[in-house]
Amino acid sequence: MALSDLNPVERNEEGIAAVLGILKQGLGERFQTGQAIRTQHAHTTTYIPTQAPDGVAFPETTAEVQEIVSACAAHRVPVIAFGVGSSLEGHTNAPGGGISVDTSRMNRILAVNPQDLDCTVEPGVTREDLNRHLRDTGLFFPIDPGANASLGGMAATRASGTNAVRYGTMRENVLSLTAVMADGETLTTGKRAKKSSAGYDLTRLLIGSEGTLGIITQLTLKLQGIPQAISGGVCPFSSVEAACNAVIATIQMGIPVARIELVNALQMRAMKSYSKLDYPESPCLFVEFHGSDAGVAEQAETFGTIAEEYGGGPFLWTSVAEERTKLWKARHDAYWSSLTLRPGAKGLSTDVCVPISRFAECVTQTEADIAEMGLIAPIVGHAGDGNFHVLVLMDADDPKEIEQTEEFVARLNMRAIGMDGTCTGEHGIGQGKIGFLRHELGRSVDIMRTIKQALDPQNIMNPGKILPAD
């Protein structure tokens, strides 16, 4: 992504001034225009420049979101939804100014239906909040992107994470949505039935739309039973290629693995130091199995045999919850541990996803790119579904390093697309990946633009995201 790819959005100074007055009168202290809070609501974990909104609204109900969007629609002012700000591709930036709609106060769990294995929540509920609430029911929500993201934001970016290989992504785990559309009216996309053949699948249209079509104000989610037993551990390998091939064999044998995460040698070095792990400084797989006591033991032993065939091991696994928690805490802290490899540097996190048969090839070629370009860039991956992440550590004030990083990311994205994969498995397009969408999807981008223009003719819903300017 080059900074020149960022879509310009024209400011409507007169309209913005009018909306600021309307929202201040209507929301009082729940509408803020201070510089610090505006900057906070445009923060980005990439090097993309911060583009702050002109005001931040804190609605507490769907009706208040409607009022905000209606005011913005009447004056042609951009509206940018905000969850907890954990997105990675500039999704919350406001290139044309406008109003950030912070849904953190819409954090009620509206209903839990244990017999039907579903629940209905507001968008500001975080995944950790929901699972704490569900603990005594014997149920849990399985999507785990690492950060304690809001469920509305997770749906808007089509999040997935470490459990996706078994439980799927947000696409598979949202039954229906309520959203406020660009005209201020609400849309409900379905009921609680587990399947439906009634009309267009508007739920899936809104999932992954990144706030460019509407603002999600309610979600009905699928739940899972908490497994009777869980086992997991870490298995070292002599090379990334060997580890990736072991993953492919595990999946192809039909072993119902719940998590299978790749960590390359550089990432393992960082994690050993940061999280005090006692494992070899080599490529490793973090693996977890869910099921019965006998089932998870058998799955772990079978995986150990597969790993041995590819030169891996020993596979040390455990069913002790405290030991497993330490391992997965280290995996979720991979971002923070990576920053210690180059103190003071900024980390640019990017991801791609390829068919699992091309996974080893794609990761190996990417490591070769990193070495050739002299980058410090550890790799972690949701190996079971062909998705991996690279964190490039760079000096964000050095134009040469930015240019080099952009070249690396471009090569990575085009490599994945060339392998019949995608430039983003779970981060989304936002601003950061706009330049690659047409390479991946061709004329489909024009169909997306037609949908956008039909549902948001004034282009007020998170403008400047997803769709290229051409």
Coordinates of C-alpha atoms in Angstrom, one line a residue:
M1 CA 0.0 0.0 0.0
A2 CA 1.4 3.3 -1.0
L3 CA 0.2 6.5 0.7
S4 CA -0.8 7.7 -2.8
D5 CA -3.4 4.9 -2.8
L6 CA -5.4 6.6 0.0
N7 CA -8.7 7.8 -1.4
P8 CA -9.3 11.5 -0.9
V9 CA -12.6 12.5 0.6
E10 CA -13.7 16.1 0.2
R11 CA -14.6 18.0 3.4
N12 CA -18.0 19.6 3.7
E13 CA -17.1 22.4 6.2
E14 CA -20.6 23.9 6.2
G15 CA -22.3 20.5 6.8
I16 CA -19.8 19.5 9.5
A17 CA -20.4 22.8 11.4
A18 CA -24.2 22.2 11.3
V19 CA -23.9 18.6 12.5
L20 CA -21.6 19.5 15.3
G21 CA -24.2 21.9 16.7
I22 CA -27.0 19.4 16.3
L23 CA -25.2 16.6 18.1
K24 CA -23.9 18.8 20.9
Q25 CA -27.4 19.9 21.6
G26 CA -28.9 16.4 21.3
L27 CA -26.2 14.4 23.1
G28 CA -24.7 16.9 25.5
E29 CA -21.6 15.5 27.3
R30 CA -21.9 12.3 25.2
F31 CA -20.6 14.3 22.2
Q32 CA -17.0 15.3 22.4
T33 CA -14.9 17.5 20.1
G34 CA -11.6 17.7 22.1
Q35 CA -8.4 17.1 20.1
A36 CA -7.2 14.2 22.2
I37 CA -10.4 12.1 22.0
R38 CA -10.7 12.8 18.3
T39 CA -7.2 11.6 17.7
Q40 CA -7.8 8.5 19.8
H41 CA -10.8 7.6 17.6
A42 CA -8.6 7.7 14.5
H43 CA -5.6 5.9 15.8
T44 CA -4.2 3.3 13.7
T45 CA -1.6 0.5 14.4
T46 CA -0.1 1.0 10.9
Y47 CA 2.0 3.9 9.7
I48 CA -1.0 5.4 7.8
P49 CA -1.3 9.0 8.9
T50 CA -4.0 9.7 11.5
Q51 CA -7.0 11.4 10.1
A52 CA -9.2 12.5 13.0
P53 CA -13.0 13.0 12.9
D54 CA -14.5 16.4 13.9
G55 CA -16.5 14.9 16.8
V56 CA -17.1 11.7 18.7
A57 CA -20.6 10.6 19.6
F58 CA -21.4 8.0 22.3
P59 CA -24.9 6.7 21.6
E60 CA -26.6 4.3 24.0
T61 CA -29.4 3.0 21.8
T62 CA -30.2 2.2 18.2
A63 CA -32.5 5.2 18.1
E64 CA -29.7 7.5 19.0
V65 CA -27.5 6.0 16.3
Q66 CA -30.4 6.7 13.9
E67 CA -30.6 10.3 15.0
I68 CA -26.8 10.7 14.5
V69 CA -26.8 9.2 11.0
S70 CA -30.0 11.1 10.0
A71 CA -28.3 14.4 10.9
C72 CA -25.2 13.5 9.0
A73 CA -27.3 12.3 6.0
A74 CA -29.2 15.6 6.0
H75 CA -25.9 17.6 5.8
R76 CA -23.8 15.1 3.8
V77 CA -21.3 14.5 6.6
P78 CA -19.2 11.3 6.9
V79 CA -20.1 8.8 9.7
I80 CA -17.4 6.4 10.9
A81 CA -18.3 3.5 13.3
F82 CA -15.8 2.8 16.1
G83 CA -15.6 -0.2 18.4
V84 CA -12.4 -0.5 20.5
G85 CA -10.0 0.6 17.8
S86 CA -8.2 -2.7 17.4
S87 CA -8.5 -2.8 13.5
L88 CA -5.2 -2.7 11.6
E89 CA -5.8 -1.1 8.2
G90 CA -6.9 2.4 8.9
H91 CA -10.5 1.5 9.2
T92 CA -11.4 4.2 11.8
N93 CA -9.6 7.1 10.0
A94 CA -11.8 10.1 8.8
P95 CA -10.2 11.3 5.6
G96 CA -13.0 13.8 5.0
G97 CA -13.6 14.5 8.7
G98 CA -17.1 13.8 10.1
I99 CA -18.4 12.0 13.1
S100 CA -17.0 9.0 14.8
V101 CA -19.8 6.9 16.4
D102 CA -18.3 5.1 19.4
T103 CA -20.5 2.1 20.3
S104 CA -18.8 1.3 23.6
R105 CA -21.8 2.3 25.6
M106 CA -24.1 0.0 23.6
N107 CA -22.7 -3.0 25.6
R108 CA -25.8 -4.9 26.8
I109 CA -26.2 -8.7 26.4
L110 CA -29.9 -8.7 25.4
A111 CA -30.7 -12.4 25.4
V112 CA -29.1 -15.8 25.8
N113 CA -30.9 -18.9 24.5
P114 CA -29.0 -21.9 25.9
Q115 CA -31.3 -24.4 24.3
D116 CA -30.9 -22.9 20.9
L117 CA -27.1 -22.2 21.3
D118 CA -27.4 -18.5 20.4
C119 CA -27.4 -15.0 22.0
T120 CA -28.3 -11.5 21.0
V121 CA -26.0 -8.6 21.9
E122 CA -25.3 -5.0 21.2
P123 CA -22.2 -4.1 19.2
G124 CA -20.1 -2.7 22.1
V125 CA -20.0 -6.0 23.9
T126 CA -16.5 -7.5 23.7
R127 CA -15.8 -11.1 23.1
E128 CA -14.2 -11.5 26.6
D129 CA -17.3 -9.8 28.2
L130 CA -19.6 -12.2 26.4
N131 CA -17.6 -15.3 27.4
R132 CA -17.5 -14.2 31.1
H133 CA -21.3 -13.8 31.0
L134 CA -21.7 -17.2 29.4
R135 CA -19.4 -19.2 31.6
D136 CA -22.1 -20.6 33.9
T137 CA -24.3 -21.7 31.0
G138 CA -21.7 -24.2 29.7
L139 CA -21.5 -22.2 26.4
F140 CA -18.9 -20.0 24.8
F141 CA -18.4 -17.8 21.7
P142 CA -15.4 -19.2 19.9
I143 CA -14.1 -16.5 17.6
D144 CA -10.8 -15.2 19.1
P145 CA -8.9 -12.6 17.0
G146 CA -6.4 -12.1 19.9
A147 CA -7.4 -8.5 20.9
N148 CA -10.4 -8.1 23.1
A149 CA -12.4 -6.6 20.2
S150 CA -16.0 -5.5 20.2
L151 CA -18.4 -7.9 18.5
G152 CA -19.8 -5.2 16.3
G153 CA -16.3 -4.4 15.0
M154 CA -15.5 -8.1 14.6
A155 CA -18.6 -8.5 12.4
A156 CA -17.8 -5.4 10.4
T157 CA -14.3 -6.6 9.6
R158 CA -15.2 -10.3 9.3
A159 CA -12.8 -11.3 12.0
S160 CA -11.5 -14.8 12.7
G161 CA -8.5 -15.8 14.7
T162 CA -6.9 -18.9 16.3
N163 CA -10.1 -21.0 16.5
A164 CA -11.2 -20.5 12.9
V165 CA -9.9 -23.8 11.7
R166 CA -12.6 -25.6 13.8
Y167 CA -15.3 -23.0 14.4
G168 CA -15.1 -20.7 11.4
T169 CA -15.0 -16.9 11.2
M170 CA -17.6 -14.3 12.0
R171 CA -19.2 -15.0 8.6
E172 CA -20.2 -18.5 9.9
N173 CA -21.1 -17.4 13.4
V174 CA -23.5 -14.5 13.0
L175 CA -27.2 -15.5 12.4
S176 CA -28.6 -12.0 11.9
L177 CA -27.8 -8.3 12.3
T178 CA -29.6 -5.0 12.9
A179 CA -27.9 -2.0 11.3
V180 CA -28.6 1.7 10.8
M181 CA -28.3 2.4 7.1
A182 CA -27.2 5.6 5.4
D183 CA -30.7 7.1 5.3
G184 CA -31.0 6.7 9.1
E185 CA -33.5 3.8 8.8
T186 CA -32.8 0.4 10.5
L187 CA -32.4 -2.9 8.7
T188 CA -32.8 -6.4 10.3
T189 CA -31.3 -9.1 8.1
G190 CA -32.9 -12.3 9.6
K191 CA -34.2 -14.3 12.4
R192 CA -32.7 -16.8 14.9
A193 CA -33.2 -19.8 12.7
K194 CA -29.9 -21.7 12.0
K195 CA -30.6 -21.5 8.2
S196 CA -32.8 -19.7 5.8
S197 CA -33.4 -19.6 2.0
A198 CA -35.4 -16.3 2.3
G199 CA -34.1 -13.8 -0.2
Y200 CA -30.7 -12.2 -0.5
D201 CA -28.2 -12.9 2.3
L202 CA -28.0 -9.4 3.7
T203 CA -26.3 -10.7 6.9
R204 CA -23.2 -11.7 4.9
L205 CA -23.4 -8.5 2.9
L206 CA -22.9 -6.4 6.0
I207 CA -20.3 -8.8 7.6
G208 CA -17.0 -7.5 6.4
S209 CA -18.4 -4.2 5.0
E210 CA -16.3 -2.3 7.4
G211 CA -19.0 0.3 8.2
T212 CA -19.2 1.4 4.6
L213 CA -22.9 0.3 4.2
G214 CA -24.3 0.8 7.7
I215 CA -23.6 0.8 11.4
I216 CA -24.3 -2.5 13.2
T217 CA -26.4 -2.0 16.4
Q218 CA -27.4 -5.6 17.3
L219 CA -26.1 -9.1 16.5
T220 CA -27.5 -12.6 17.0
L221 CA -24.6 -15.0 17.4
K222 CA -24.1 -18.8 17.4
L223 CA -22.7 -20.3 20.5
Q224 CA -20.8 -23.5 21.2
G225 CA -20.7 -25.9 24.1
I226 CA -17.6 -25.6 26.3
P227 CA -15.5 -28.8 25.5
Q228 CA -15.4 -31.5 28.1
A229 CA -11.6 -31.7 27.7
I230 CA -8.9 -29.6 26.0
S231 CA -5.3 -30.7 25.3
G232 CA -2.6 -28.7 23.7
G233 CA 1.1 -28.1 23.4
V234 CA 4.0 -26.9 21.3
C235 CA 5.9 -28.9 18.6
P236 CA 9.3 -27.7 17.2
F237 CA 10.4 -28.3 13.6
S238 CA 13.7 -27.9 11.8
S239 CA 12.2 -25.6 9.1
V240 CA 9.1 -23.6 8.4
E241 CA 8.5 -25.8 5.3
A242 CA 8.4 -29.0 7.5
A243 CA 6.0 -27.4 10.0
C244 CA 3.7 -26.3 7.2
N245 CA 3.7 -29.7 5.6
A246 CA 2.8 -31.3 9.0
V247 CA -0.2 -28.9 9.1
I248 CA -1.3 -29.9 5.7
A249 CA -1.1 -33.6 6.6
T250 CA -3.0 -33.0 9.8
I251 CA -5.8 -31.2 8.1
Q252 CA -6.0 -33.7 5.2
M253 CA -6.2 -36.6 7.7
G254 CA -9.4 -35.0 9.1
I255 CA -8.0 -34.6 12.7
P256 CA -10.5 -32.1 14.3
V257 CA -7.8 -29.7 15.5
A258 CA -9.2 -26.6 17.2
R259 CA -6.1 -24.5 16.9
I260 CA -2.9 -25.0 14.9
E261 CA -0.7 -21.9 14.9
L262 CA 2.7 -21.5 13.1
V263 CA 5.4 -19.4 14.7
N264 CA 8.7 -19.0 12.8
A265 CA 12.1 -19.0 14.4
L266 CA 12.4 -15.3 14.7
Q267 CA 9.0 -15.0 16.3
M268 CA 9.9 -17.9 18.7
R269 CA 13.1 -16.0 19.8
A270 CA 11.0 -13.0 20.7
M271 CA 8.4 -15.1 22.5
K272 CA 11.0 -17.0 24.5
S273 CA 12.4 -13.8 25.8
Y274 CA 9.2 -11.9 26.4
S275 CA 7.0 -14.7 27.7
K276 CA 9.7 -16.8 29.3
L277 CA 9.0 -19.9 27.3
D278 CA 11.3 -22.9 27.4
Y279 CA 11.2 -24.2 23.8
P280 CA 13.8 -24.4 21.0
E281 CA 14.4 -21.2 19.0
S282 CA 13.1 -22.8 15.9
P283 CA 9.8 -22.9 13.9
C284 CA 7.1 -24.3 16.1
L285 CA 3.4 -25.2 15.9
F286 CA 1.1 -24.3 18.8
V287 CA -1.7 -26.9 18.7
E288 CA -4.9 -27.5 20.7
F289 CA -7.6 -30.1 20.6
H290 CA -11.2 -30.0 21.9
G291 CA -13.5 -32.9 22.8
S292 CA -13.7 -35.8 25.3
D293 CA -10.8 -36.9 27.6
A294 CA -10.1 -39.9 25.4
G295 CA -10.6 -38.0 22.2
V296 CA -8.2 -35.2 22.9
A297 CA -5.5 -37.6 24.1
E298 CA -5.9 -39.7 20.9
Q299 CA -5.8 -36.6 18.7
A300 CA -2.7 -35.3 20.4
E301 CA -0.9 -38.6 20.0
T302 CA -1.9 -38.8 16.3
F303 CA -0.6 -35.3 15.7
G304 CA 2.7 -36.2 17.4
T305 CA 3.1 -39.1 15.0
I306 CA 2.5 -36.9 12.0
A307 CA 4.9 -34.3 13.3
E308 CA 7.6 -37.0 13.8
E309 CA 7.2 -38.1 10.1
Y310 CA 8.1 -34.5 9.1
G311 CA 11.1 -34.3 11.4
G312 CA 9.3 -32.5 14.2
G313 CA 9.1 -33.1 17.9
P314 CA 9.1 -33.9 20.5
F315 CA 5.5 -32.8 20.8
L316 CA 4.9 -32.0 24.5
W317 CA 1.3 -31.6 25.2
T318 CA -0.8 -31.1 28.3
S319 CA -4.4 -31.0 29.4
V320 CA -3.6 -28.8 32.5
A321 CA -5.5 -25.6 32.0
E322 CA -2.8 -23.3 33.6
E323 CA -0.1 -24.6 31.4
R324 CA -2.2 -24.2 28.3
T325 CA -3.2 -20.7 29.3
K326 CA 0.5 -19.7 29.5
L327 CA 1.1 -21.0 26.0
W328 CA -1.8 -19.2 24.4
K329 CA -1.1 -16.0 26.4
A330 CA 2.4 -16.1 24.8
R331 CA 0.8 -16.6 21.3
H332 CA -1.6 -13.7 21.8
D333 CA 1.3 -11.5 23.0
A334 CA 3.2 -12.2 19.8
Y335 CA 2.8 -8.5 18.7
W336 CA 4.2 -7.1 21.9
S337 CA 7.1 -9.6 22.0
S338 CA 8.0 -8.8 18.4
L339 CA 8.5 -5.1 19.2
T340 CA 11.4 -6.1 21.5
L341 CA 13.3 -7.3 18.4
R342 CA 13.9 -3.7 17.4
P343 CA 13.2 -1.3 20.3
G344 CA 11.7 2.0 19.2
A345 CA 10.5 0.6 15.8
K346 CA 6.9 0.7 14.6
G347 CA 5.3 -2.6 13.7
L348 CA 3.3 -2.9 10.5
S349 CA 1.1 -6.0 10.7
T350 CA -0.1 -7.4 7.4
D351 CA -1.8 -10.7 6.6
V352 CA -2.6 -12.9 3.6
C353 CA -4.3 -16.3 3.1
V354 CA -3.7 -19.0 0.5
P355 CA -5.1 -22.5 -0.2
I356 CA -3.6 -24.8 2.4
S357 CA -1.8 -26.7 -0.4
R358 CA 0.2 -23.5 -1.2
F359 CA 0.8 -22.5 2.4
A360 CA 4.3 -23.9 2.8
E361 CA 5.4 -22.4 -0.5
C362 CA 4.0 -19.0 0.3
V363 CA 5.5 -18.8 3.8
T364 CA 8.9 -20.1 2.6
Q365 CA 9.0 -17.5 -0.3
T366 CA 8.0 -14.8 2.1
E367 CA 10.9 -15.7 4.5
A368 CA 13.2 -15.5 1.5
D369 CA 11.9 -12.0 0.7
I370 CA 12.5 -10.9 4.3
A371 CA 16.1 -12.1 4.2
E372 CA 16.8 -10.6 0.7
M373 CA 15.5 -7.2 1.8
G374 CA 17.2 -7.2 5.2
L375 CA 14.0 -6.8 7.1
I376 CA 13.2 -7.7 10.7
A377 CA 9.8 -9.3 10.2
P378 CA 8.6 -12.3 12.3
I379 CA 5.8 -14.5 11.1
V380 CA 2.9 -16.1 12.9
G381 CA 0.1 -17.9 11.2
H382 CA -3.4 -19.5 11.6
A383 CA -1.8 -22.4 9.7
G384 CA -4.9 -24.6 9.6
D385 CA -6.7 -22.3 7.2
G386 CA -3.7 -21.0 5.2
N387 CA -3.7 -17.6 6.9
F388 CA -0.4 -16.0 8.2
H389 CA 0.7 -12.6 9.5
V390 CA 4.0 -10.7 9.1
L391 CA 5.0 -7.9 11.4
V392 CA 7.5 -5.6 9.7
L393 CA 9.5 -3.6 12.2
M394 CA 10.5 -0.3 10.7
D395 CA 11.4 3.3 11.4
A396 CA 8.1 5.1 10.5
D397 CA 10.0 8.4 10.1
D398 CA 12.4 7.1 7.5
P399 CA 10.9 7.4 4.0
K400 CA 13.3 4.7 2.6
E401 CA 12.2 2.2 5.2
I402 CA 8.6 3.0 4.4
E403 CA 9.2 2.5 0.7
Q404 CA 11.0 -0.8 1.3
T405 CA 8.2 -2.0 3.6
E406 CA 5.5 -1.0 1.0
E407 CA 7.5 -3.0 -1.6
F408 CA 7.6 -6.0 0.6
V409 CA 3.9 -5.9 1.4
A410 CA 3.0 -5.5 -2.3
R411 CA 5.1 -8.5 -3.2
L412 CA 3.5 -10.5 -0.4
N413 CA 0.0 -9.5 -1.4
M414 CA 0.6 -10.2 -5.1
R415 CA 2.2 -13.6 -4.3
A416 CA -0.9 -14.6 -2.3
I417 CA -3.2 -13.5 -5.1
G418 CA -1.1 -15.3 -7.6
M419 CA -1.5 -18.5 -5.6
D420 CA -5.3 -18.2 -5.8
G421 CA -5.4 -16.6 -2.4
T422 CA -6.3 -13.3 -0.9
C423 CA -4.5 -10.1 0.1
T424 CA -6.2 -10.3 3.5
G425 CA -7.5 -13.2 5.4
E426 CA -8.9 -11.3 8.3
H427 CA -7.5 -7.8 8.7
G428 CA -9.8 -6.3 6.0
I429 CA -9.2 -3.8 3.3
G430 CA -9.7 -0.4 5.1
Q431 CA -7.3 2.1 3.6
G432 CA -4.2 -0.1 3.7
K433 CA -5.1 -2.7 1.1
I434 CA -7.2 -0.7 -1.3
G435 CA -4.5 -0.9 -3.9
F436 CA -4.8 -4.7 -4.2
L437 CA -8.6 -5.3 -4.2
R438 CA -9.0 -5.0 -8.0
H439 CA -6.0 -7.3 -8.6
E440 CA -7.7 -9.9 -6.5
L441 CA -11.4 -9.5 -7.6
G442 CA -11.4 -7.7 -10.9
R443 CA -14.9 -6.6 -12.1
S444 CA -16.4 -7.7 -8.8
V445 CA -15.1 -4.4 -7.4
D446 CA -17.5 -2.6 -9.8
I447 CA -20.4 -4.6 -8.5
M448 CA -19.4 -3.7 -4.9
R449 CA -19.3 0.0 -6.0
T450 CA -22.8 -0.4 -7.5
I451 CA -24.1 -1.8 -4.1
K452 CA -22.4 1.0 -2.2
Q453 CA -23.9 3.7 -4.4
A454 CA -27.4 2.1 -4.1
L455 CA -27.3 1.9 -0.3
D456 CA -25.2 5.0 0.4
P457 CA -25.7 7.4 -2.5
Q458 CA -24.1 10.3 -0.7
N459 CA -21.1 8.3 0.3
I460 CA -21.3 9.2 4.0
M461 CA -20.7 5.8 5.5
N462 CA -17.0 5.4 6.3
P463 CA -15.9 6.9 3.0
G464 CA -12.5 6.3 1.6
K465 CA -12.4 2.7 2.6
I466 CA -12.4 -0.6 0.7
L467 CA -13.2 0.7 -2.8
P468 CA -10.4 2.1 -4.9
A469 CA -11.0 5.5 -6.5
D470 CA -10.8 4.2 -10.1

